[in-house]
């Protein structure tokens, strides 16, 4: 899956690898037309943040993982960009948390849904992991949203208490928060509506985030407790880092 022409010793290898994953995702029909614009915006913010996981992001990630582990009905939402970039990491996390993935896309078409679900199934088989993949047959609607972007499943998103929504649309994020859910956003732009709306916002690149979270799953649960976590403070630290530069 990750065979690219660039040498791993290239200084921009990680970034080239992510671009390659987006190209593969596009070729498979998984991506929205604007997916590469969204990716480019993410890359720009990642540059400004020094392409690393900051201490304030790590605290948000630990708090988020603790909430997911303690949740009654957690669910992980997958869109086109997330499927292209981080299918394996989302599958591993869902497997460890014993929860479902739900494909929930902003620009919904039957063709894209089929392509994303097919890709996730392929990666599950490759990893030898079995994870429920919801979303093909929506039987519920997110209150307060119009049109296809409200579609979801009752057993997944609708009944969840904690939901992970990487690269989410701001409106949908707000609608999920209004339903009383703990909404965990992953977004490199701390000023985006989703970042500002989320209950817990992780300002970090999605693959770095999920890889670290999977590595922490074996740790003592207590070490994932961040009782003093405050989202608005974490967001302020992220914007301060961008303004003042990083080490
Ligand atoms: O697959 P769909 O139809 O659900 O569409 C997905 C996209 C991402 C195209 C759609 O939700 C969209 O247009 O998103 P936005 O409004 O462009 O927001 C995407 C946000 O994700 C931006 O704030 C980016 O900075 C951020 N972002 C992009 N790539 C990454 C990222 N954040 C973390 N990791 C990334 N790799």
Short mmCIF file of C-alpha atoms and ligand atoms in Angstrom, two decimals:
data_model
loop_
_atom_site.label_atom_id
_atom_site.label_comp_id
_atom_site.label_asym_id
_atom_site.label_seq_id
_atom_site.Cartn_x
_atom_site.Cartn_y
_atom_site.Cartn_z
CA UNK A 1 0.00 0.00 0.00
CA UNK A 2 2.80 2.40 0.93
CA UNK A 3 5.17 1.80 -1.98
CA UNK A 4 6.39 5.20 -3.12
CA UNK A 5 9.29 6.31 -5.28
CA UNK A 6 10.88 8.55 -2.61
CA UNK A 7 13.62 7.15 -0.42
CA UNK A 8 12.81 6.86 3.32
CA UNK A 9 15.95 8.94 4.01
CA UNK A 10 14.38 11.92 2.18
CA UNK A 11 13.81 14.75 4.71
CA UNK A 12 10.20 15.13 3.53
CA UNK A 13 9.53 11.38 3.39
CA UNK A 14 6.66 11.36 5.94
CA UNK A 15 4.90 14.15 4.07
CA UNK A 16 5.48 12.47 0.68
CA UNK A 17 4.08 9.24 2.08
CA UNK A 18 0.88 11.00 3.21
CA UNK A 19 0.52 12.62 -0.23
CA UNK A 20 0.94 9.21 -1.80
CA UNK A 21 -1.81 7.80 0.43
CA UNK A 22 -4.09 10.62 -0.73
CA UNK A 23 -3.27 9.80 -4.38
CA UNK A 24 -4.14 6.14 -3.79
CA UNK A 25 -7.35 7.21 -2.02
CA UNK A 26 -8.28 9.41 -5.00
CA UNK A 27 -7.57 6.61 -7.48
CA UNK A 28 -9.82 4.29 -5.48
CA UNK A 29 -12.67 6.83 -5.61
CA UNK A 30 -12.72 7.40 -1.86
CA UNK A 31 -12.08 11.14 -1.78
CA UNK A 32 -14.27 14.22 -2.05
CA UNK A 33 -13.30 16.67 -4.82
CA UNK A 34 -12.04 19.08 -2.17
CA UNK A 35 -10.09 16.46 -0.22
CA UNK A 36 -6.69 17.63 -1.47
CA UNK A 37 -7.49 21.23 -0.56
CA UNK A 38 -8.29 20.09 2.97
CA UNK A 39 -5.06 18.07 3.04
CA UNK A 40 -3.02 21.05 1.85
CA UNK A 41 -4.50 23.25 4.56
CA UNK A 42 -3.57 20.58 7.09
CA UNK A 43 0.01 20.46 5.75
CA UNK A 44 0.32 24.24 6.07
CA UNK A 45 -0.76 24.20 9.72
CA UNK A 46 1.50 21.23 10.40
CA UNK A 47 4.45 23.28 9.07
CA UNK A 48 3.54 26.14 11.39
CA UNK A 49 3.39 23.69 14.30
CA UNK A 50 6.78 22.16 13.52
CA UNK A 51 5.33 18.80 12.33
CA UNK A 52 5.48 17.33 15.81
CA UNK A 53 3.23 16.36 18.68
CA UNK A 54 3.36 19.16 21.25
CA UNK A 55 2.98 18.60 24.99
CA UNK A 56 -0.43 20.32 25.01
CA UNK A 57 -1.60 18.05 22.15
CA UNK A 58 -0.34 15.01 24.04
CA UNK A 59 -2.42 16.00 27.08
CA UNK A 60 -5.51 16.33 24.86
CA UNK A 61 -4.76 12.93 23.31
CA UNK A 62 -4.38 11.23 26.70
CA UNK A 63 -7.60 12.80 27.95
CA UNK A 64 -9.41 11.75 24.75
CA UNK A 65 -8.16 8.19 24.95
CA UNK A 66 -9.17 7.95 28.62
CA UNK A 67 -12.70 9.13 27.67
CA UNK A 68 -12.90 6.60 24.82
CA UNK A 69 -11.78 3.76 27.09
CA UNK A 70 -14.30 4.70 29.79
CA UNK A 71 -17.17 5.30 27.31
CA UNK A 72 -20.28 3.09 27.31
CA UNK A 73 -20.77 3.25 23.51
CA UNK A 74 -17.77 4.78 21.79
CA UNK A 75 -17.66 5.07 18.00
CA UNK A 76 -14.96 6.20 15.56
CA UNK A 77 -16.14 8.20 12.54
CA UNK A 78 -14.30 7.79 9.23
CA UNK A 79 -14.46 10.13 6.22
CA UNK A 80 -12.64 9.97 2.89
CA UNK A 81 -9.41 11.69 4.01
CA UNK A 82 -9.20 9.62 7.18
CA UNK A 83 -9.76 6.37 5.27
CA UNK A 84 -7.00 7.29 2.81
CA UNK A 85 -4.49 8.43 5.45
CA UNK A 86 -5.17 6.39 8.53
CA UNK A 87 -7.33 3.32 7.81
CA UNK A 88 -4.97 0.93 9.63
CA UNK A 89 -4.64 3.13 12.71
CA UNK A 90 -8.44 3.65 12.94
CA UNK A 91 -9.00 -0.11 12.62
CA UNK A 92 -6.41 -0.89 15.34
CA UNK A 93 -7.92 1.67 17.70
CA UNK A 94 -11.48 0.38 17.12
CA UNK A 95 -10.27 -3.18 17.65
CA UNK A 96 -8.60 -2.30 20.97
CA UNK A 97 -11.60 -0.29 22.14
CA UNK A 98 -13.96 -3.05 20.97
CA UNK A 99 -16.11 -0.50 19.10
CA UNK A 100 -17.37 0.17 15.58
CA UNK A 101 -16.08 2.36 12.81
CA UNK A 102 -18.81 4.36 11.10
CA UNK A 103 -18.22 5.76 7.64
CA UNK A 104 -19.79 9.20 7.76
CA UNK A 105 -18.91 11.51 4.92
CA UNK A 106 -19.76 15.12 4.25
CA UNK A 107 -20.06 14.81 0.45
CA UNK A 108 -22.08 11.60 0.46
CA UNK A 109 -22.44 9.52 -2.71
CA UNK A 110 -23.15 5.76 -2.92
CA UNK A 111 -19.96 5.30 -4.96
CA UNK A 112 -17.72 6.94 -2.34
CA UNK A 113 -19.41 5.03 0.51
CA UNK A 114 -18.79 1.76 -1.33
CA UNK A 115 -15.16 2.63 -2.08
CA UNK A 116 -14.38 3.65 1.53
CA UNK A 117 -16.11 0.64 3.09
CA UNK A 118 -14.38 -1.66 0.58
CA UNK A 119 -10.99 -0.14 1.47
CA UNK A 120 -11.60 -0.54 5.22
CA UNK A 121 -12.66 -4.17 4.73
CA UNK A 122 -9.54 -4.81 2.66
CA UNK A 123 -7.32 -3.31 5.39
CA UNK A 124 -9.13 -5.31 8.13
CA UNK A 125 -8.40 -8.47 6.21
CA UNK A 126 -4.76 -7.46 5.68
CA UNK A 127 -4.33 -6.72 9.40
CA UNK A 128 -6.21 -9.87 10.43
CA UNK A 129 -8.58 -7.78 12.58
CA UNK A 130 -12.34 -7.91 12.65
CA UNK A 131 -14.09 -4.60 13.33
CA UNK A 132 -17.75 -3.71 12.62
CA UNK A 133 -17.94 -1.16 9.80
CA UNK A 134 -21.21 0.81 9.88
CA UNK A 135 -22.62 3.47 7.60
CA UNK A 136 -23.71 1.63 4.47
CA UNK A 137 -27.37 1.51 5.55
CA UNK A 138 -28.14 4.61 7.63
CA UNK A 139 -31.24 4.24 9.81
CA UNK A 140 -30.97 7.46 11.82
CA UNK A 141 -30.44 11.20 11.44
CA UNK A 142 -28.36 13.70 13.40
CA UNK A 143 -30.88 16.28 14.68
CA UNK A 144 -30.34 19.85 13.47
CA UNK A 145 -28.71 18.94 10.14
CA UNK A 146 -30.32 18.94 6.69
CA UNK A 147 -29.71 16.59 3.76
CA UNK A 148 -27.44 13.57 3.35
CA UNK A 149 -24.83 14.79 5.86
CA UNK A 150 -27.33 14.07 8.67
CA UNK A 151 -27.46 10.37 7.77
CA UNK A 152 -26.02 7.99 10.37
CA UNK A 153 -26.78 4.71 12.10
CA UNK A 154 -28.74 4.30 15.33
CA UNK A 155 -26.43 1.57 16.65
CA UNK A 156 -23.31 3.64 15.88
CA UNK A 157 -23.21 7.44 15.89
CA UNK A 158 -26.75 8.13 17.13
CA UNK A 159 -26.45 6.05 20.32
CA UNK A 160 -22.78 6.82 21.02
CA UNK A 161 -21.76 8.73 24.13
CA UNK A 162 -18.18 9.43 23.00
CA UNK A 163 -17.31 9.93 19.33
CA UNK A 164 -13.97 10.47 17.60
CA UNK A 165 -14.36 12.66 14.51
CA UNK A 166 -11.05 13.41 12.79
CA UNK A 167 -11.18 16.22 10.18
CA UNK A 168 -14.85 16.88 10.85
CA UNK A 169 -17.13 19.53 9.38
CA UNK A 170 -17.93 22.30 11.89
CA UNK A 171 -21.70 22.12 11.55
CA UNK A 172 -21.85 18.41 12.15
CA UNK A 173 -19.47 18.72 15.06
CA UNK A 174 -21.76 21.32 16.62
CA UNK A 175 -24.83 19.11 16.02
CA UNK A 176 -23.11 16.15 17.75
CA UNK A 177 -22.11 18.33 20.72
CA UNK A 178 -25.73 19.57 20.93
CA UNK A 179 -26.81 15.93 21.27
CA UNK A 180 -24.84 15.79 24.54
CA UNK A 181 -22.01 13.63 23.21
CA UNK A 182 -18.34 13.99 24.09
CA UNK A 183 -16.96 14.92 20.67
CA UNK A 184 -13.23 14.35 20.12
CA UNK A 185 -11.96 16.39 17.17
CA UNK A 186 -8.59 15.91 15.45
CA UNK A 187 -7.78 19.02 13.41
CA UNK A 188 -4.49 20.77 12.69
CA UNK A 189 -6.25 24.14 12.46
CA UNK A 190 -7.00 25.32 16.01
CA UNK A 191 -9.18 28.11 14.59
CA UNK A 192 -11.51 25.89 12.56
CA UNK A 193 -15.16 25.72 13.63
CA UNK A 194 -14.78 22.01 14.48
CA UNK A 195 -11.74 22.69 16.63
CA UNK A 196 -13.60 25.44 18.46
CA UNK A 197 -16.82 23.41 18.79
CA UNK A 198 -15.34 20.07 19.93
CA UNK A 199 -15.44 18.83 23.53
CA UNK A 200 -11.82 17.68 23.27
CA UNK A 201 -9.75 19.06 20.39
CA UNK A 202 -6.50 17.40 19.39
CA UNK A 203 -4.48 19.87 17.31
CA UNK A 204 -2.15 17.37 15.70
CA UNK A 205 -1.74 15.41 12.47
CA UNK A 206 -4.21 12.52 12.33
CA UNK A 207 -1.73 9.68 11.64
CA UNK A 208 0.71 10.87 14.35
CA UNK A 209 -2.22 11.14 16.74
CA UNK A 210 -3.66 7.70 16.11
CA UNK A 211 -0.28 5.97 16.08
CA UNK A 212 0.56 7.36 19.52
CA UNK A 213 -2.90 6.61 20.91
CA UNK A 214 -2.60 2.98 19.76
CA UNK A 215 0.82 2.76 21.45
CA UNK A 216 -0.65 4.04 24.73
CA UNK A 217 -3.44 1.47 24.78
CA UNK A 218 -1.27 -0.97 26.70
CA UNK A 219 -0.50 1.55 29.43
CA UNK A 220 -2.07 1.74 32.84
CA UNK A 221 -5.47 3.41 32.53
CA UNK A 222 -4.62 5.82 35.35
CA UNK A 223 -1.78 7.29 33.30
CA UNK A 224 -4.40 8.38 30.76
CA UNK A 225 -6.24 10.48 33.30
CA UNK A 226 -5.98 14.27 32.76
CA UNK A 227 -8.41 15.59 35.39
CA UNK A 228 -7.39 19.21 34.87
CA UNK A 229 -7.77 19.17 31.09
CA UNK A 230 -9.55 22.25 29.69
CA UNK A 231 -10.21 22.41 25.97
CA UNK A 232 -10.15 26.20 25.65
CA UNK A 233 -6.73 26.30 27.36
CA UNK A 234 -5.39 23.60 25.04
CA UNK A 235 -6.63 25.56 21.99
CA UNK A 236 -5.04 28.73 23.33
CA UNK A 237 -1.72 26.90 23.73
CA UNK A 238 -1.97 25.69 20.11
CA UNK A 239 -2.59 29.19 18.72
CA UNK A 240 0.14 30.62 20.96
CA UNK A 241 2.59 28.06 19.54
CA UNK A 242 1.74 29.15 15.99
CA UNK A 243 2.06 32.85 16.87
CA UNK A 244 5.29 32.61 18.80
CA UNK A 245 7.02 29.85 16.83
CA UNK A 246 8.21 26.50 18.12
CA UNK A 247 11.51 25.05 19.37
O1 LIG B 1 -14.86 12.68 2.97
P1 LIG B 1 -15.79 13.81 3.24
O2 LIG B 1 -16.85 13.96 2.20
O3 LIG B 1 -16.40 13.73 4.63
O4 LIG B 1 -14.92 15.17 3.19
C1 LIG B 1 -13.78 15.30 4.01
C2 LIG B 1 -13.18 16.72 3.94
C3 LIG B 1 -11.93 16.73 4.82
C4 LIG B 1 -12.81 17.04 2.49
C5 LIG B 1 -14.25 17.72 4.43
O5 LIG B 1 -14.67 17.37 5.73
C6 LIG B 1 -13.74 19.14 4.43
O6 LIG B 1 -13.92 19.90 3.49
O7 LIG B 1 -13.06 19.50 5.52
P2 LIG B 1 -12.48 20.99 5.79
O8 LIG B 1 -13.64 21.89 6.12
O9 LIG B 1 -11.54 21.38 4.72
O10 LIG B 1 -11.69 20.73 7.13
C7 LIG B 1 -10.65 19.81 7.21
C8 LIG B 1 -9.77 20.22 8.39
O11 LIG B 1 -8.87 19.15 8.62
C9 LIG B 1 -8.93 21.47 8.15
O12 LIG B 1 -9.06 22.36 9.26
C10 LIG B 1 -7.48 20.97 8.03
O13 LIG B 1 -6.56 21.85 8.62
C11 LIG B 1 -7.56 19.68 8.82
N1 LIG B 1 -6.63 18.63 8.33
C12 LIG B 1 -6.31 18.33 7.06
N2 LIG B 1 -5.47 17.30 6.99
C13 LIG B 1 -5.23 16.92 8.29
C14 LIG B 1 -6.00 17.76 9.14
N3 LIG B 1 -5.98 17.63 10.47
C15 LIG B 1 -5.22 16.62 10.99
N4 LIG B 1 -4.48 15.78 10.24
C16 LIG B 1 -4.47 15.89 8.88
N5 LIG B 1 -3.73 15.04 8.13
#
